[in-house]
PDB file of C-alpha atoms in Angstrom:
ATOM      1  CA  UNK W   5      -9.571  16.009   4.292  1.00 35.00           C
ATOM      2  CA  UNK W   6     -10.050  14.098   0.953  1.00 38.00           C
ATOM      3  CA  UNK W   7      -9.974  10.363   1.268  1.00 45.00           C
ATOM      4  CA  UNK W   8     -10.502   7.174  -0.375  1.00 53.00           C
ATOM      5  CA  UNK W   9     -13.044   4.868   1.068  1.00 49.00           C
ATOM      6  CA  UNK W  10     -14.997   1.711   0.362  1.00 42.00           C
ATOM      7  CA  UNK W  11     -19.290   0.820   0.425  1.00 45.00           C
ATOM      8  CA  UNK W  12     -18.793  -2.438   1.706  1.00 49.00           C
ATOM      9  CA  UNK W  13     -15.926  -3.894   5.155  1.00 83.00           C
ATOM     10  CA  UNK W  14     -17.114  -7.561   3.606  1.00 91.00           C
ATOM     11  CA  UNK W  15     -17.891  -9.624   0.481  1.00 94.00           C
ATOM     12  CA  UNK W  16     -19.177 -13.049   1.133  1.00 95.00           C
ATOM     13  CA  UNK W  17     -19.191 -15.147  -2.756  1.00 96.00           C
ATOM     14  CA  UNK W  18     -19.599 -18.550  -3.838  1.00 97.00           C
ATOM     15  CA  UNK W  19     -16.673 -20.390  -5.984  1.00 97.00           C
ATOM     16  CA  UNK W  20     -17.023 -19.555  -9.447  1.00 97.00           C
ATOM     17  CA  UNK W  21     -19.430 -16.556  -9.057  1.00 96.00           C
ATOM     18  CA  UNK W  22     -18.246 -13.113 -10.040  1.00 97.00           C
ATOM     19  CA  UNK W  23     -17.139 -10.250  -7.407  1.00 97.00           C
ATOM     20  CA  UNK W  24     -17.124  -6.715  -7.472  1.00 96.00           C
ATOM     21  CA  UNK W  25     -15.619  -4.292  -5.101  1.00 96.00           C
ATOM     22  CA  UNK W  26     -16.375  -1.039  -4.827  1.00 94.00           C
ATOM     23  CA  UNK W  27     -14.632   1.974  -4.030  1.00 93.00           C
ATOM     24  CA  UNK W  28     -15.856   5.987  -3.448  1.00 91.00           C
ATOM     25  CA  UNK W  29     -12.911   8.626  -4.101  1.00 85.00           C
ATOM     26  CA  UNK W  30     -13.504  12.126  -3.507  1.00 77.00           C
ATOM     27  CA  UNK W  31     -10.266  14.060  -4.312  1.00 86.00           C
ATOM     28  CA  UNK W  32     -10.975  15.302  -8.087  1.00 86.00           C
ATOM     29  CA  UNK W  33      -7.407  16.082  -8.738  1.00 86.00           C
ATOM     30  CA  UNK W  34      -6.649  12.261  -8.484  1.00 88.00           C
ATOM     31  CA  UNK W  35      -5.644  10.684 -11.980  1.00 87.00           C
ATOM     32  CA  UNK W  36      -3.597   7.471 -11.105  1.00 88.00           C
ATOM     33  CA  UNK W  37      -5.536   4.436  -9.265  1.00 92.00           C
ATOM     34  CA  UNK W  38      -4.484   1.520  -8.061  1.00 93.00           C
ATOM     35  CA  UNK W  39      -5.873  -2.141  -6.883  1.00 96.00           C
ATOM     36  CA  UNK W  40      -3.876  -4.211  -3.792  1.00 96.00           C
ATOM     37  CA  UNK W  41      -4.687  -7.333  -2.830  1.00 97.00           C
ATOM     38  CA  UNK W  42      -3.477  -8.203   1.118  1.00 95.00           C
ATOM     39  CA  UNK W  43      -3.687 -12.184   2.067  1.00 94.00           C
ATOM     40  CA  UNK W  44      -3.175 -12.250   6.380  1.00 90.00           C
ATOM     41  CA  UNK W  45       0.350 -11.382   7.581  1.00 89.00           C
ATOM     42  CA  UNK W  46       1.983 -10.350   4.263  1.00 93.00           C
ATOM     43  CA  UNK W  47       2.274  -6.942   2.211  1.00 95.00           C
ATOM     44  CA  UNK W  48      -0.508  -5.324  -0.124  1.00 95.00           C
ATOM     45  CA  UNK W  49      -0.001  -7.126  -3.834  1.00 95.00           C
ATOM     46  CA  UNK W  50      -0.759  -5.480  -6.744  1.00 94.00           C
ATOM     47  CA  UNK W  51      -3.360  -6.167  -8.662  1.00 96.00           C
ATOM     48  CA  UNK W  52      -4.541  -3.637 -11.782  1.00 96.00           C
ATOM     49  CA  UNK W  53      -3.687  -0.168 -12.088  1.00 93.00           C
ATOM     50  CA  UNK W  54      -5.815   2.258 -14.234  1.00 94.00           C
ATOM     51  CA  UNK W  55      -4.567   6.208 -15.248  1.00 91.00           C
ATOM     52  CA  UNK W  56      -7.612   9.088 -15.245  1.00 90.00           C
ATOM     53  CA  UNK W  57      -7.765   9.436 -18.843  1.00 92.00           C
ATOM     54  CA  UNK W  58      -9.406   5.541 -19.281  1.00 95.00           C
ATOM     55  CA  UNK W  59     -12.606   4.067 -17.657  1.00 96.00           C
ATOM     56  CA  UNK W  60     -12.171   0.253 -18.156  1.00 98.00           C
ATOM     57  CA  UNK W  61      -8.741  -1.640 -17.875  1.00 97.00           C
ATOM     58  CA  UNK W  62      -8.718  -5.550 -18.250  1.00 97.00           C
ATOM     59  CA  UNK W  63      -6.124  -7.968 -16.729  1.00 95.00           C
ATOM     60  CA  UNK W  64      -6.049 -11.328 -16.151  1.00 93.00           C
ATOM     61  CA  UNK W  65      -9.781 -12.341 -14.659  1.00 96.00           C
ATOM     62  CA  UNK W  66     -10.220  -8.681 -13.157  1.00 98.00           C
ATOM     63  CA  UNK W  67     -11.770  -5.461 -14.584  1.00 98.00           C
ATOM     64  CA  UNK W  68     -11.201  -1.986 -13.305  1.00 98.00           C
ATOM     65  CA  UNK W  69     -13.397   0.779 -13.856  1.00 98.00           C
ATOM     66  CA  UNK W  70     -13.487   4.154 -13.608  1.00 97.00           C
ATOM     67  CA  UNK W  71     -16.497   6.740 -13.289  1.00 96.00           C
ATOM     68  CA  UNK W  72     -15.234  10.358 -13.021  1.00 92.00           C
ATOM     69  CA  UNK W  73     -18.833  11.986 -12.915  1.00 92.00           C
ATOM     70  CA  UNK W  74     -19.397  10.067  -9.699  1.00 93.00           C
ATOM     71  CA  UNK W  75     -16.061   9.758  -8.493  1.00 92.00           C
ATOM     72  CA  UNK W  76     -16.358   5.689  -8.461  1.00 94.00           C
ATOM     73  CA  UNK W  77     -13.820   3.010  -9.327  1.00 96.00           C
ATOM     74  CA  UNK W  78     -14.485  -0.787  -9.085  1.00 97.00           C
ATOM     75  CA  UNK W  79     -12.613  -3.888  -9.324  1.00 98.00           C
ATOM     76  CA  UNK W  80     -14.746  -6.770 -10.911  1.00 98.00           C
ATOM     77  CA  UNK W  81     -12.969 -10.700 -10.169  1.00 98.00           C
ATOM     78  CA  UNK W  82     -14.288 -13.117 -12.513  1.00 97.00           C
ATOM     79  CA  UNK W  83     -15.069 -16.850 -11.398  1.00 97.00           C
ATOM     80  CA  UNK W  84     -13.850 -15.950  -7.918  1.00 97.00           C
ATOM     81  CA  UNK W  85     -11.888 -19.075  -6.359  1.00 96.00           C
ATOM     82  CA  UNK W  86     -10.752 -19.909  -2.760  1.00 96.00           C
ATOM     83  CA  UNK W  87      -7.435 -18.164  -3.284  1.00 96.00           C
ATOM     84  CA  UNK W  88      -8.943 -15.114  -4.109  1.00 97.00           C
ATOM     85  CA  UNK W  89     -10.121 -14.278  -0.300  1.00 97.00           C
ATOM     86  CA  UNK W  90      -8.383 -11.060   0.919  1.00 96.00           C
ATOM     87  CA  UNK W  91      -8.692  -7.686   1.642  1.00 94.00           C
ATOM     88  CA  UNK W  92      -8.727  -5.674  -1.413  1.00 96.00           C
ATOM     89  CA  UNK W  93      -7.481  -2.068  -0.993  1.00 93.00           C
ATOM     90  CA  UNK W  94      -7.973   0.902  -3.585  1.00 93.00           C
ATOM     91  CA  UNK W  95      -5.300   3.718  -3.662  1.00 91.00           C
ATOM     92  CA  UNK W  96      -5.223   6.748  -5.549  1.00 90.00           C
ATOM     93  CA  UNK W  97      -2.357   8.798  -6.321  1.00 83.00           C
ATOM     94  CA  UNK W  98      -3.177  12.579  -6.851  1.00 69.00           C
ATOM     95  CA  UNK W  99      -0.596  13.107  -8.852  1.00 60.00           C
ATOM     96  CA  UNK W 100       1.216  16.227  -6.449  1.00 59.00           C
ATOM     97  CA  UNK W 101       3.954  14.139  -5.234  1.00 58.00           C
ATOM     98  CA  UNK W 102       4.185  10.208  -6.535  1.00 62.00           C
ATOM     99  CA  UNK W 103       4.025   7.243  -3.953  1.00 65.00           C
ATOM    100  CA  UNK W 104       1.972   8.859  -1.822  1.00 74.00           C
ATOM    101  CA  UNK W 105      -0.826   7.482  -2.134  1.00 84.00           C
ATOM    102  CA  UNK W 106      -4.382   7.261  -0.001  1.00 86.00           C
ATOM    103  CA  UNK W 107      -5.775   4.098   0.544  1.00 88.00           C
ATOM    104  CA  UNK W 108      -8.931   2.625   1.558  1.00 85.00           C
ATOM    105  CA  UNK W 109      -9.983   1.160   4.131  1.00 84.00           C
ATOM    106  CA  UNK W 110     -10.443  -1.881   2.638  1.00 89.00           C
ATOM    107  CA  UNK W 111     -13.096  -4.708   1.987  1.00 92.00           C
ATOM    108  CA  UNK W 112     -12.380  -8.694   3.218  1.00 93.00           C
ATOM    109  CA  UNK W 113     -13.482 -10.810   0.128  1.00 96.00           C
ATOM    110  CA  UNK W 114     -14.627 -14.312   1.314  1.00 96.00           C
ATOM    111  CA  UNK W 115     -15.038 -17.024  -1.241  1.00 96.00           C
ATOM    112  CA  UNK W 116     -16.728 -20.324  -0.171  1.00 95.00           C
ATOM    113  CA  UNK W 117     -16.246 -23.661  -1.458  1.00 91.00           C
TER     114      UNK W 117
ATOM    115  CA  UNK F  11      13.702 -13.099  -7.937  1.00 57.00           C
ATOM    116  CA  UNK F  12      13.977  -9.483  -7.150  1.00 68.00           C
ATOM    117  CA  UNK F  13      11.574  -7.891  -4.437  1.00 93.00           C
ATOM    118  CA  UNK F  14      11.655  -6.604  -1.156  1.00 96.00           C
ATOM    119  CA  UNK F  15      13.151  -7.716   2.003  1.00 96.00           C
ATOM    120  CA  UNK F  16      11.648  -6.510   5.263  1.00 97.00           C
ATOM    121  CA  UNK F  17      13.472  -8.327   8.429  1.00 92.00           C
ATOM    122  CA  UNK F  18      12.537  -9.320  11.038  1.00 93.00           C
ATOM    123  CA  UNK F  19       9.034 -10.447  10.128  1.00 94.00           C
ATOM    124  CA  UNK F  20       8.194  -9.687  14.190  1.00 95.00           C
ATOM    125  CA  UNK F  21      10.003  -7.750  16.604  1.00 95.00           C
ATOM    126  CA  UNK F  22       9.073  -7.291  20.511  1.00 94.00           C
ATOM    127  CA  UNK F  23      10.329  -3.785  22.095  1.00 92.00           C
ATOM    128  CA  UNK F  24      10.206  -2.328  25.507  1.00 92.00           C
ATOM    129  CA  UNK F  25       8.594   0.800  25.859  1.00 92.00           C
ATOM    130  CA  UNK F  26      11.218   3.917  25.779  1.00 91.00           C
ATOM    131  CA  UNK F  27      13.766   1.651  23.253  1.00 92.00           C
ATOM    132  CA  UNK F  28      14.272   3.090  19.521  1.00 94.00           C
ATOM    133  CA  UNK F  29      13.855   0.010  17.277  1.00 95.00           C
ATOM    134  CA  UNK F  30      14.976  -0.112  13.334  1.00 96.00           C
ATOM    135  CA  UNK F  31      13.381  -1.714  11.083  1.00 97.00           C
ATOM    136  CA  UNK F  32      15.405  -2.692   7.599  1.00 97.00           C
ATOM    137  CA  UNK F  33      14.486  -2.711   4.443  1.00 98.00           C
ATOM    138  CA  UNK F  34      16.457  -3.841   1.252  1.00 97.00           C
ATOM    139  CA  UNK F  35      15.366  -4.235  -2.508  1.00 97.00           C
ATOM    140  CA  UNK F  36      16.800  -5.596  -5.358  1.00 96.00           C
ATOM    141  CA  UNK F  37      14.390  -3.837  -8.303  1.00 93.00           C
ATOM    142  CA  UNK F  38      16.865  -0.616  -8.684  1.00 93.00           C
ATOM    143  CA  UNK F  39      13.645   1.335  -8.046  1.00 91.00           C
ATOM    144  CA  UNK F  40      14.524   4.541  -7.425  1.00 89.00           C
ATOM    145  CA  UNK F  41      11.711   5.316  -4.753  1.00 90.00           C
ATOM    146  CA  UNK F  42      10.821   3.437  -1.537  1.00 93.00           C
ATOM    147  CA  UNK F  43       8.158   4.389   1.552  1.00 94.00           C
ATOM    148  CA  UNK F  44       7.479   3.682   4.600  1.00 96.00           C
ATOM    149  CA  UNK F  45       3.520   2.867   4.964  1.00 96.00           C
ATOM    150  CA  UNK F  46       2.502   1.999   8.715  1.00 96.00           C
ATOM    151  CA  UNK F  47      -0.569  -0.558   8.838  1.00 94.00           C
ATOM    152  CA  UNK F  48      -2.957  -0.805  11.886  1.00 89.00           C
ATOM    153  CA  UNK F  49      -5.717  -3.453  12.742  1.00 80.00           C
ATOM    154  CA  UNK F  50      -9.180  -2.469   9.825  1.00 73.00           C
ATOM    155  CA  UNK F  51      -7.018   0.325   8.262  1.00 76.00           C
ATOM    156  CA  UNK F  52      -5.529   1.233   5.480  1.00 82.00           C
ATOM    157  CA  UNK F  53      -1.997   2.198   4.974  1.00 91.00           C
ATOM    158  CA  UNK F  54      -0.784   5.567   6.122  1.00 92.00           C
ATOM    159  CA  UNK F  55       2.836   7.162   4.431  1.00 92.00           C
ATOM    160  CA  UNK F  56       5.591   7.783   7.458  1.00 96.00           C
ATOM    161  CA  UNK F  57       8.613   8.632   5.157  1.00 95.00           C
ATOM    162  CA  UNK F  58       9.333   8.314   1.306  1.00 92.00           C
ATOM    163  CA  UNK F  59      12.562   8.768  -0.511  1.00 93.00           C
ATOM    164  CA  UNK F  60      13.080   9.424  -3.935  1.00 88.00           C
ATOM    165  CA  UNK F  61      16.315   9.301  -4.292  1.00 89.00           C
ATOM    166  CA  UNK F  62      19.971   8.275  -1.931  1.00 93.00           C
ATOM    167  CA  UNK F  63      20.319  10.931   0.580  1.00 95.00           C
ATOM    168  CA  UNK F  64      16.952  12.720   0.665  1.00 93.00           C
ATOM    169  CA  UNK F  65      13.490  11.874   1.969  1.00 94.00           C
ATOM    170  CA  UNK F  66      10.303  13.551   2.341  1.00 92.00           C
ATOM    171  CA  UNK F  67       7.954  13.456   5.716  1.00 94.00           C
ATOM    172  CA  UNK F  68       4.727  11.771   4.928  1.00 91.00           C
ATOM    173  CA  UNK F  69       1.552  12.300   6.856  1.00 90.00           C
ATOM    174  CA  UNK F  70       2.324  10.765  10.048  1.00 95.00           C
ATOM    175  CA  UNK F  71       6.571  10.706  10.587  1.00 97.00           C
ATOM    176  CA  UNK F  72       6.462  12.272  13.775  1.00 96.00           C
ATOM    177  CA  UNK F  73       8.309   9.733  16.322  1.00 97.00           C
ATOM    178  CA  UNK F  74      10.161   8.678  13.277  1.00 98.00           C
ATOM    179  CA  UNK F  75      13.439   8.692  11.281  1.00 98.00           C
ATOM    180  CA  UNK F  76      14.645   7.087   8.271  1.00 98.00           C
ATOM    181  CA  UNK F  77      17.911   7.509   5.995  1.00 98.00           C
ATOM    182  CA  UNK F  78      19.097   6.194   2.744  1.00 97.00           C
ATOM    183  CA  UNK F  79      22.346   6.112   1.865  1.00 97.00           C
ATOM    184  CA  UNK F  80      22.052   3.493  -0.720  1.00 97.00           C
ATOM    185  CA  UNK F  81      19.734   2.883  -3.332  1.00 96.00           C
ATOM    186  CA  UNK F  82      18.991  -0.128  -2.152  1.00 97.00           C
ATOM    187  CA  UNK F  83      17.892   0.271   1.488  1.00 98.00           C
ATOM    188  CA  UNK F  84      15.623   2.243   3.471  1.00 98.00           C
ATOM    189  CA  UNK F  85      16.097   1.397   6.811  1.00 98.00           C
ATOM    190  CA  UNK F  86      13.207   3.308   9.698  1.00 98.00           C
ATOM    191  CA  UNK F  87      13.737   3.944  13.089  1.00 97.00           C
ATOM    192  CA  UNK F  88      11.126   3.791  15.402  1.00 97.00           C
ATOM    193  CA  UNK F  89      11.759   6.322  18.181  1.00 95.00           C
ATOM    194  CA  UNK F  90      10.670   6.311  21.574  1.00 91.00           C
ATOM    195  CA  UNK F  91       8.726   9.413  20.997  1.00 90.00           C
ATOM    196  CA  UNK F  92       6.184   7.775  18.782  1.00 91.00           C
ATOM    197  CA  UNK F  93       3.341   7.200  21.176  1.00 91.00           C
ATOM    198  CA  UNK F  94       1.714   4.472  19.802  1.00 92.00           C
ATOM    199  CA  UNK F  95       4.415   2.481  17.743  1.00 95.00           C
ATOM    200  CA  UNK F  96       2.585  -1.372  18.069  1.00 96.00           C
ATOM    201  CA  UNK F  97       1.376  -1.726  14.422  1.00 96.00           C
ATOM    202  CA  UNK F  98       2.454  -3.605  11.075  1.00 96.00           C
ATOM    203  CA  UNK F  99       5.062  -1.364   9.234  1.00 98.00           C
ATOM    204  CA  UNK F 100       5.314  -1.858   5.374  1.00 97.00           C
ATOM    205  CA  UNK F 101       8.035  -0.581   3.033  1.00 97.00           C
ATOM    206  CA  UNK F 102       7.433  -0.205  -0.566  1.00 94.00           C
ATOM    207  CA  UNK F 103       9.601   0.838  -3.789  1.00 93.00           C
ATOM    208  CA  UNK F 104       8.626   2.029  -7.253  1.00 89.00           C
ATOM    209  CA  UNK F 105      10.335   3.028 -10.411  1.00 83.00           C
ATOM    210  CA  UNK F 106      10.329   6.644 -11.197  1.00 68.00           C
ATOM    211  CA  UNK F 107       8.423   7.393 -14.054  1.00 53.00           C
ATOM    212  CA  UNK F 108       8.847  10.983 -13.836  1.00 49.00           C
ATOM    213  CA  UNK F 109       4.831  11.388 -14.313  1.00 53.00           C
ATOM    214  CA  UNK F 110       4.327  10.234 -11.027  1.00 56.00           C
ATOM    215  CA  UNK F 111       2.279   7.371 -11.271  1.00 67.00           C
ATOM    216  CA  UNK F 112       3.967   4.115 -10.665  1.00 77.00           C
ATOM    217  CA  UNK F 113       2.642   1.321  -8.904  1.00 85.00           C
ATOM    218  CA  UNK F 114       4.230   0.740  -5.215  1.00 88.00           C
ATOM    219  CA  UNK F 115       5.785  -3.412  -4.661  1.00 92.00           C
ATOM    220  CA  UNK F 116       5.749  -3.865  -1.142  1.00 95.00           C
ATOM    221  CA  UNK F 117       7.512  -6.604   0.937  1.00 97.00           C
ATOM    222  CA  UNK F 118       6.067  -8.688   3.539  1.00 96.00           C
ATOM    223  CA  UNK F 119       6.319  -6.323   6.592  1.00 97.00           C
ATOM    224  CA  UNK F 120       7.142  -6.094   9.978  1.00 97.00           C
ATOM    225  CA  UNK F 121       5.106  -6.938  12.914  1.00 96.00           C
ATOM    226  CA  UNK F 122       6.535  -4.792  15.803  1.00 96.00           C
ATOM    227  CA  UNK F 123       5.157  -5.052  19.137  1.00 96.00           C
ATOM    228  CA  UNK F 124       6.310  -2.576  22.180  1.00 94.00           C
ATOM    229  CA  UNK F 125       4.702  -3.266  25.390  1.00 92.00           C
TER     230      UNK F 125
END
Protein backbone atom coordinates (compact mmCIF):
# COMPACT_ATOMS: atom_id res chain seq x y z
CA UNK A 1 0.00 0.00 0.00
CA UNK A 2 0.89 3.77 -0.21
CA UNK A 3 2.78 5.09 2.75
CA UNK A 4 4.61 7.88 4.17
CA UNK A 5 8.15 7.31 5.17
CA UNK A 6 11.32 9.09 6.21
CA UNK A 7 15.42 8.97 4.67
CA UNK A 8 16.85 9.27 7.89
CA UNK A 9 15.66 7.09 11.90
CA UNK A 10 18.31 9.93 13.38
CA UNK A 11 19.57 13.54 13.21
CA UNK A 12 22.50 14.29 15.37
CA UNK A 13 23.01 18.68 15.31
CA UNK A 14 24.94 21.06 17.19
CA UNK A 15 23.08 24.08 19.19
CA UNK A 16 22.45 26.79 16.95
CA UNK A 17 23.02 24.91 13.62
CA UNK A 18 20.11 24.44 11.26
CA UNK A 19 18.10 20.97 10.79
CA UNK A 20 16.28 19.51 8.14
CA UNK A 21 14.11 16.50 8.10
CA UNK A 22 13.13 14.79 5.39
CA UNK A 23 10.23 12.96 4.38
CA UNK A 24 9.31 10.59 0.99
CA UNK A 25 5.37 10.35 0.28
CA UNK A 26 4.18 8.26 -2.39
CA UNK A 27 0.33 8.49 -2.48
CA UNK A 28 -0.25 11.27 -5.35
CA UNK A 29 -3.77 11.89 -4.34
CA UNK A 30 -2.43 13.38 -0.99
CA UNK A 31 -2.99 17.29 -0.75
CA UNK A 32 -2.96 18.10 3.08
CA UNK A 33 0.50 17.54 5.10
CA UNK A 34 1.27 17.82 8.32
CA UNK A 35 4.49 18.19 10.82
CA UNK A 36 4.30 16.50 14.69
CA UNK A 37 6.72 16.89 17.00
CA UNK A 38 6.72 13.85 19.92
CA UNK A 39 9.06 14.68 23.17
CA UNK A 40 9.29 10.88 25.28
CA UNK A 41 6.03 9.80 26.96
CA UNK A 42 3.64 12.50 25.67
CA UNK A 43 1.36 12.92 22.42
CA UNK A 44 2.55 14.03 18.80
CA UNK A 45 2.50 18.19 18.86
CA UNK A 46 1.88 20.02 16.03
CA UNK A 47 4.15 21.77 14.39
CA UNK A 48 3.41 23.36 10.59
CA UNK A 49 0.87 22.24 8.32
CA UNK A 50 1.13 22.91 4.51
CA UNK A 51 -2.09 22.26 1.79
CA UNK A 52 -0.98 20.71 -1.94
CA UNK A 53 -1.55 23.77 -3.77
CA UNK A 54 1.76 25.66 -1.90
CA UNK A 55 5.46 24.51 -1.79
CA UNK A 56 6.97 26.63 1.07
CA UNK A 57 5.06 27.54 4.39
CA UNK A 58 6.98 29.56 7.16
CA UNK A 59 6.24 29.49 10.95
CA UNK A 60 7.97 30.42 13.73
CA UNK A 61 11.87 29.13 13.17
CA UNK A 62 10.59 26.17 10.83
CA UNK A 63 10.06 25.91 7.03
CA UNK A 64 7.99 23.34 5.27
CA UNK A 65 8.36 22.42 1.83
CA UNK A 66 6.75 20.74 -0.63
CA UNK A 67 8.03 19.04 -3.99
CA UNK A 68 5.16 17.38 -5.92
CA UNK A 69 7.40 16.22 -8.97
CA UNK A 70 9.32 14.09 -6.49
CA UNK A 71 6.83 13.49 -4.03
CA UNK A 72 9.16 15.17 -1.13
CA UNK A 73 8.25 17.35 1.83
CA UNK A 74 10.78 18.70 4.42
CA UNK A 75 10.74 20.43 7.61
CA UNK A 76 13.79 22.87 7.99
CA UNK A 77 14.39 24.07 12.15
CA UNK A 78 16.40 27.07 12.29
CA UNK A 79 19.13 27.59 15.14
CA UNK A 80 18.14 24.20 16.55
CA UNK A 81 18.30 24.35 20.55
CA UNK A 82 18.29 21.59 23.25
CA UNK A 83 14.51 21.65 23.46
CA UNK A 84 14.11 20.93 20.06
CA UNK A 85 15.24 17.03 20.40
CA UNK A 86 12.30 14.74 19.41
CA UNK A 87 10.95 12.62 17.04
CA UNK A 88 9.51 14.49 14.25
CA UNK A 89 6.67 12.70 12.38
CA UNK A 90 5.20 13.71 8.83
CA UNK A 91 1.49 12.84 8.09
CA UNK A 92 -0.40 13.25 5.08
CA UNK A 93 -3.99 13.36 4.72
CA UNK A 94 -5.30 12.13 1.25
CA UNK A 95 -8.05 13.97 1.37
CA UNK A 96 -10.82 10.66 0.98
CA UNK A 97 -11.90 10.75 4.47
CA UNK A 98 -10.28 13.62 6.98
CA UNK A 99 -8.26 12.56 10.19
CA UNK A 100 -7.03 9.74 8.80
CA UNK A 101 -4.00 10.32 8.24
CA UNK A 102 -0.56 8.14 7.44
CA UNK A 103 2.31 8.86 9.30
CA UNK A 104 5.88 8.25 9.18
CA UNK A 105 7.90 6.46 10.80
CA UNK A 106 9.62 9.06 12.21
CA UNK A 107 13.22 10.58 12.67
CA UNK A 108 14.82 11.25 16.52
CA UNK A 109 16.38 14.82 16.25
CA UNK A 110 19.31 15.14 18.76
CA UNK A 111 20.67 18.55 19.50
CA UNK A 112 23.94 18.83 21.53
CA UNK A 113 25.05 21.46 23.74
CA UNK B 1 -6.67 25.84 28.74
CA UNK B 2 -8.64 23.62 26.51
CA UNK B 3 -7.01 20.25 25.20
CA UNK B 4 -7.26 16.76 25.65
CA UNK B 5 -7.50 14.56 28.57
CA UNK B 6 -6.37 10.96 28.24
CA UNK B 7 -6.53 9.08 31.86
CA UNK B 8 -4.85 7.07 33.20
CA UNK B 9 -1.43 8.01 31.84
CA UNK B 10 -0.52 3.95 32.53
CA UNK B 11 -2.69 1.14 33.03
CA UNK B 12 -1.56 -2.66 33.82
CA UNK B 13 -4.18 -5.46 32.52
CA UNK B 14 -4.33 -9.16 32.79
CA UNK B 15 -4.50 -10.98 29.76
CA UNK B 16 -8.33 -11.97 28.77
CA UNK B 17 -9.70 -8.47 30.73
CA UNK B 18 -11.41 -5.68 28.37
CA UNK B 19 -9.81 -2.39 29.52
CA UNK B 20 -11.27 1.32 28.56
CA UNK B 21 -9.43 3.86 27.99
CA UNK B 22 -11.16 7.61 28.32
CA UNK B 23 -10.83 10.36 26.54
CA UNK B 24 -12.39 13.91 27.09
CA UNK B 25 -11.81 17.34 25.25
CA UNK B 26 -12.75 20.63 25.83
CA UNK B 27 -12.03 22.28 22.04
CA UNK B 28 -15.83 21.49 20.76
CA UNK B 29 -14.00 19.75 17.90
CA UNK B 30 -16.29 17.91 16.22
CA UNK B 31 -13.91 14.89 15.29
CA UNK B 32 -11.73 12.72 17.57
CA UNK B 33 -9.51 9.26 16.75
CA UNK B 34 -8.13 6.76 18.19
CA UNK B 35 -4.30 6.37 16.89
CA UNK B 36 -2.45 3.27 18.57
CA UNK B 37 1.48 3.94 18.93
CA UNK B 38 4.07 1.06 19.14
CA UNK B 39 7.89 1.14 20.04
CA UNK B 40 9.90 2.98 16.29
CA UNK B 41 6.41 3.41 14.68
CA UNK B 42 4.28 5.68 13.62
CA UNK B 43 0.72 6.08 14.53
CA UNK B 44 -1.86 3.73 13.12
CA UNK B 45 -5.99 4.94 13.11
CA UNK B 46 -8.20 2.24 15.34
CA UNK B 47 -11.53 4.26 15.32
CA UNK B 48 -12.54 7.92 14.33
CA UNK B 49 -15.77 9.69 14.92
CA UNK B 50 -17.05 12.54 13.28
CA UNK B 51 -19.78 13.25 14.90
CA UNK B 52 -22.01 11.94 18.55
CA UNK B 53 -23.29 8.59 17.79
CA UNK B 54 -21.34 7.40 14.74
CA UNK B 55 -17.78 6.23 14.12
CA UNK B 56 -15.88 4.85 11.36
CA UNK B 57 -13.35 1.62 11.61
CA UNK B 58 -9.87 2.72 10.86
CA UNK B 59 -7.17 0.43 9.62
CA UNK B 60 -6.57 -1.70 12.49
CA UNK B 61 -10.06 -1.72 14.97
CA UNK B 62 -10.31 -5.26 15.07
CA UNK B 63 -10.21 -6.27 18.98
CA UNK B 64 -11.68 -2.89 19.47
CA UNK B 65 -14.76 -0.77 20.33
CA UNK B 66 -15.40 2.74 20.91
CA UNK B 67 -18.72 4.94 21.35
CA UNK B 68 -19.53 8.55 21.59
CA UNK B 69 -22.37 9.71 22.98
CA UNK B 70 -21.16 13.12 23.70
CA UNK B 71 -19.26 15.49 21.87
CA UNK B 72 -16.93 15.64 24.22
CA UNK B 73 -15.67 12.09 24.86
CA UNK B 74 -14.46 9.23 23.03
CA UNK B 75 -13.94 6.64 25.30
CA UNK B 76 -12.05 2.93 23.57
CA UNK B 77 -12.33 -0.33 24.78
CA UNK B 78 -9.70 -2.61 24.50
CA UNK B 79 -11.12 -6.12 24.10
CA UNK B 80 -9.70 -9.28 24.95
CA UNK B 81 -9.71 -10.29 21.38
CA UNK B 82 -7.05 -7.86 20.36
CA UNK B 83 -3.99 -10.05 20.31
CA UNK B 84 -1.42 -7.82 20.92
CA UNK B 85 -3.00 -4.84 22.96
CA UNK B 86 0.56 -3.67 25.02
CA UNK B 87 1.24 -0.37 23.14
CA UNK B 88 0.79 3.55 23.71
CA UNK B 89 -2.83 4.51 22.63
CA UNK B 90 -3.35 8.21 21.52
CA UNK B 91 -6.65 10.05 21.01
CA UNK B 92 -6.86 13.06 18.92
CA UNK B 93 -9.70 15.73 17.93
CA UNK B 94 -9.98 18.23 15.10
CA UNK B 95 -12.40 20.81 13.93
CA UNK B 96 -14.36 19.97 10.90
CA UNK B 97 -13.54 22.02 8.16
CA UNK B 98 -15.70 20.33 5.80
CA UNK B 99 -12.57 20.17 3.21
CA UNK B 100 -11.07 17.66 5.17
CA UNK B 101 -7.91 18.89 6.14
CA UNK B 102 -7.59 19.92 9.70
CA UNK B 103 -4.79 19.40 11.83
CA UNK B 104 -5.30 16.50 14.62
CA UNK B 105 -4.42 17.94 18.76
CA UNK B 106 -3.65 14.97 20.54
CA UNK B 107 -3.44 14.46 24.36
CA UNK B 108 -0.78 12.86 26.25
CA UNK B 109 -1.75 9.14 25.88
CA UNK B 110 -2.07 6.08 27.55
CA UNK B 111 0.51 3.60 28.34
CA UNK B 112 -1.37 0.23 28.68
CA UNK B 113 0.42 -2.79 29.54
CA UNK B 114 -1.38 -6.46 29.56
CA UNK B 115 0.80 -9.22 30.57
Amino acid sequence: GESVGLHLPTLSVQEGDNSIINCAYSNSASDYFIWYKQESGKGPQFIIDIRSNMDKRQGQRVTVLLNKTVKHLSLQIAATQPGDSAVYFCAENSGTSYGKLTFGQGTILTVHP
Amino acid sequence: DGGITQSPKYLFRKEGQNVTLSCEQNLNHDAMYWYRQDPGQGLRLIYYSQIVNDFQKGDIAEGYSVSREKKESFPLTVTSAQKNPTAFYLCASSTFYGTGNSPLHFGNGTRLTVT
